Structure formats: structure tokens, C-alpha cells
CSV table of C-alpha atoms in Angstrom, one decimal:
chain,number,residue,atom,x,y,z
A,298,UNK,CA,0.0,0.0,0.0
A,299,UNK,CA,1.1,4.0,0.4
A,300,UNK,CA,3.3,3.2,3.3
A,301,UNK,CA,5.4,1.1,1.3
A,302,UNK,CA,6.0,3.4,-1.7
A,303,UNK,CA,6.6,6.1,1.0
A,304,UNK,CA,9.5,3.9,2.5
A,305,UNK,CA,10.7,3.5,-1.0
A,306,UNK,CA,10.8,7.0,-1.3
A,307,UNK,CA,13.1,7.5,1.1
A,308,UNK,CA,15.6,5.0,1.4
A,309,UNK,CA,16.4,6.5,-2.3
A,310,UNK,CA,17.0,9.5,-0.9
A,311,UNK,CA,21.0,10.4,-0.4
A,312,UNK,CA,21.2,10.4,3.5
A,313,UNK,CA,24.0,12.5,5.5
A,314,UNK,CA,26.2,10.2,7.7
A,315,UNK,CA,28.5,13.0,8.8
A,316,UNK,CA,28.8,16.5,8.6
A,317,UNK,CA,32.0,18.3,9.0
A,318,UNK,CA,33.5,16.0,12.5
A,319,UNK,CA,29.8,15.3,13.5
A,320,UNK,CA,27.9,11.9,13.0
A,321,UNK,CA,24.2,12.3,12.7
A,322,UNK,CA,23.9,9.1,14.8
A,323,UNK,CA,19.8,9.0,13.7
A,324,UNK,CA,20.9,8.6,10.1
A,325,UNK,CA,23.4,5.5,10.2
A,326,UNK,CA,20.9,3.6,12.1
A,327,UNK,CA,18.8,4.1,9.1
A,328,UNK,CA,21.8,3.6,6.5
A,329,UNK,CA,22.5,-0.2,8.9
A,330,UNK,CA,26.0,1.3,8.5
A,331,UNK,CA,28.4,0.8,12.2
A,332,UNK,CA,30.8,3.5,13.2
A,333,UNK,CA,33.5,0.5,12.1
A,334,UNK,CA,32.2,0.9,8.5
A,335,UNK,CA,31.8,4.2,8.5
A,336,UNK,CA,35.3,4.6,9.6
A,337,UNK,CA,36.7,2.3,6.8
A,338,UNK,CA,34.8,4.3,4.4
A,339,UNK,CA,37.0,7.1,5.5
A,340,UNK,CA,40.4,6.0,5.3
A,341,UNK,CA,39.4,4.5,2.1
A,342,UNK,CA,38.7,8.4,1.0
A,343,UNK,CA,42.2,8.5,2.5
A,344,UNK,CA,40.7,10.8,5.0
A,345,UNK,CA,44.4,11.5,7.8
A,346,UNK,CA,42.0,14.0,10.4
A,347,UNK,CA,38.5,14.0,11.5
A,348,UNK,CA,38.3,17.7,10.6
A,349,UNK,CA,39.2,17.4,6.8
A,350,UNK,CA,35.4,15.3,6.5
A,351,UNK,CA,32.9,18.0,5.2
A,352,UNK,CA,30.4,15.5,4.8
A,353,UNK,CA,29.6,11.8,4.0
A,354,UNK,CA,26.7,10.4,2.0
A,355,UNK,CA,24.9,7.3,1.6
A,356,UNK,CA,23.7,7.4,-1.5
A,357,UNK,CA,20.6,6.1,-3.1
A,358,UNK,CA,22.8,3.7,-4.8
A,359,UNK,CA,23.7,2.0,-1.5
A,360,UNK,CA,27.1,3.9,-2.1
A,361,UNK,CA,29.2,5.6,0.7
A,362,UNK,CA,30.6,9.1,-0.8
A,363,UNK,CA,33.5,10.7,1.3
A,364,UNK,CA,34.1,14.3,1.1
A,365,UNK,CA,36.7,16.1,2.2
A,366,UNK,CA,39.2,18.5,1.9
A,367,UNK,CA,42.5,19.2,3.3
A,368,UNK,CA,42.6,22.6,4.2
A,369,UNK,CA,39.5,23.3,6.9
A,370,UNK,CA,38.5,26.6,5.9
A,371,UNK,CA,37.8,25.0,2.9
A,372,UNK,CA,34.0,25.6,2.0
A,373,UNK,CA,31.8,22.8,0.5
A,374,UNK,CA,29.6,24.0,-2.4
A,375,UNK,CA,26.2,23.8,-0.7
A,376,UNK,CA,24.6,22.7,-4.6
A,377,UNK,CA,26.4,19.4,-4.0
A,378,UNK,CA,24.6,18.5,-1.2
A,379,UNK,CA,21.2,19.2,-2.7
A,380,UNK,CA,18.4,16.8,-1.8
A,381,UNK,CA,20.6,14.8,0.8
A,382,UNK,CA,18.3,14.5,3.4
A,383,UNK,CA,19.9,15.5,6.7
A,384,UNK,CA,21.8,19.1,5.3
A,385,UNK,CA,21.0,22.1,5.9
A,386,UNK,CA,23.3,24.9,6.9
């Protein structure tokens, strides 16, 4: 019934497991991803200090996308995050 296409609906949206050093805690429950995956994820995106993450996404794909950047005043481009559910400045 509705519920199920709404559930659909979401789980193919981009979700945001971390923003900048934070982990949205509410969001990896959702994604079934552990703080051990999500920290393998990271030093796969050869991530070397919390503080270069500006964000990670699950996305809809089922993909894990690591951004980051190494200099920290570094601003991510706010249109690259659009429709990831979880961002907002």
C-alpha cells in the first residue's frame, strides 16, 4: 500500500552520515551502517584527520561518498549536497 511506496521514497534519498567531525547518529541507524564501516569508508577516501570530512553520504545507490578536503577553511559548495536528506546549513 502507500506506506510502502513512501519507505521507498526515502531509502532513495541520499542520506548524510557526517557532517564536517559530526555523526548524525539517527541517520546510520537508518543507513544499517556501524561506526567501524563508517570509519573504513573514511580512510578508504584516505581521510588522515577527522576535521578534513565536510560531509559523507549514503547514497541512493547504496554507495558511501567521502568528502573532504584538506585545508579546513575550505567551503563545500552547498549545490552538491542538494536533496541529501539530513543538510542544511
Amino acid at each position: 500500500g502507500n506506506s510502502a511506496t513512501m519507505r521507498k521514497l526515502v531509502d532513495n534519498e541520499p542520506l548524510l552520515l557526517m557532517k564536517n567531525t559530526k555523526i548524525i547518529e539517527k541517520n546510520l541507524v537508518r543507513a544499517k551502517v556501524t561506526h567501524s564501516d563508517l570509519r573504513a569508508k573514511l580512510r578508504e577516501a584516505n581521510v588522515t584527520q577527522m576535521n578534513q570530512v565536510q560531509a559523507v553520504v549514503m547514497e541512493s545507490t547504496g554507495d558511501i561518498a567521502v568528502l573532504h578536503h584538506d585545508d579546513p577553511n575550505h567551503e563545500l559548495d552547498d549545490v552538491l549536497l542538494e536533496g541529501v536528506q539530513g543538510w542544511n546549513k
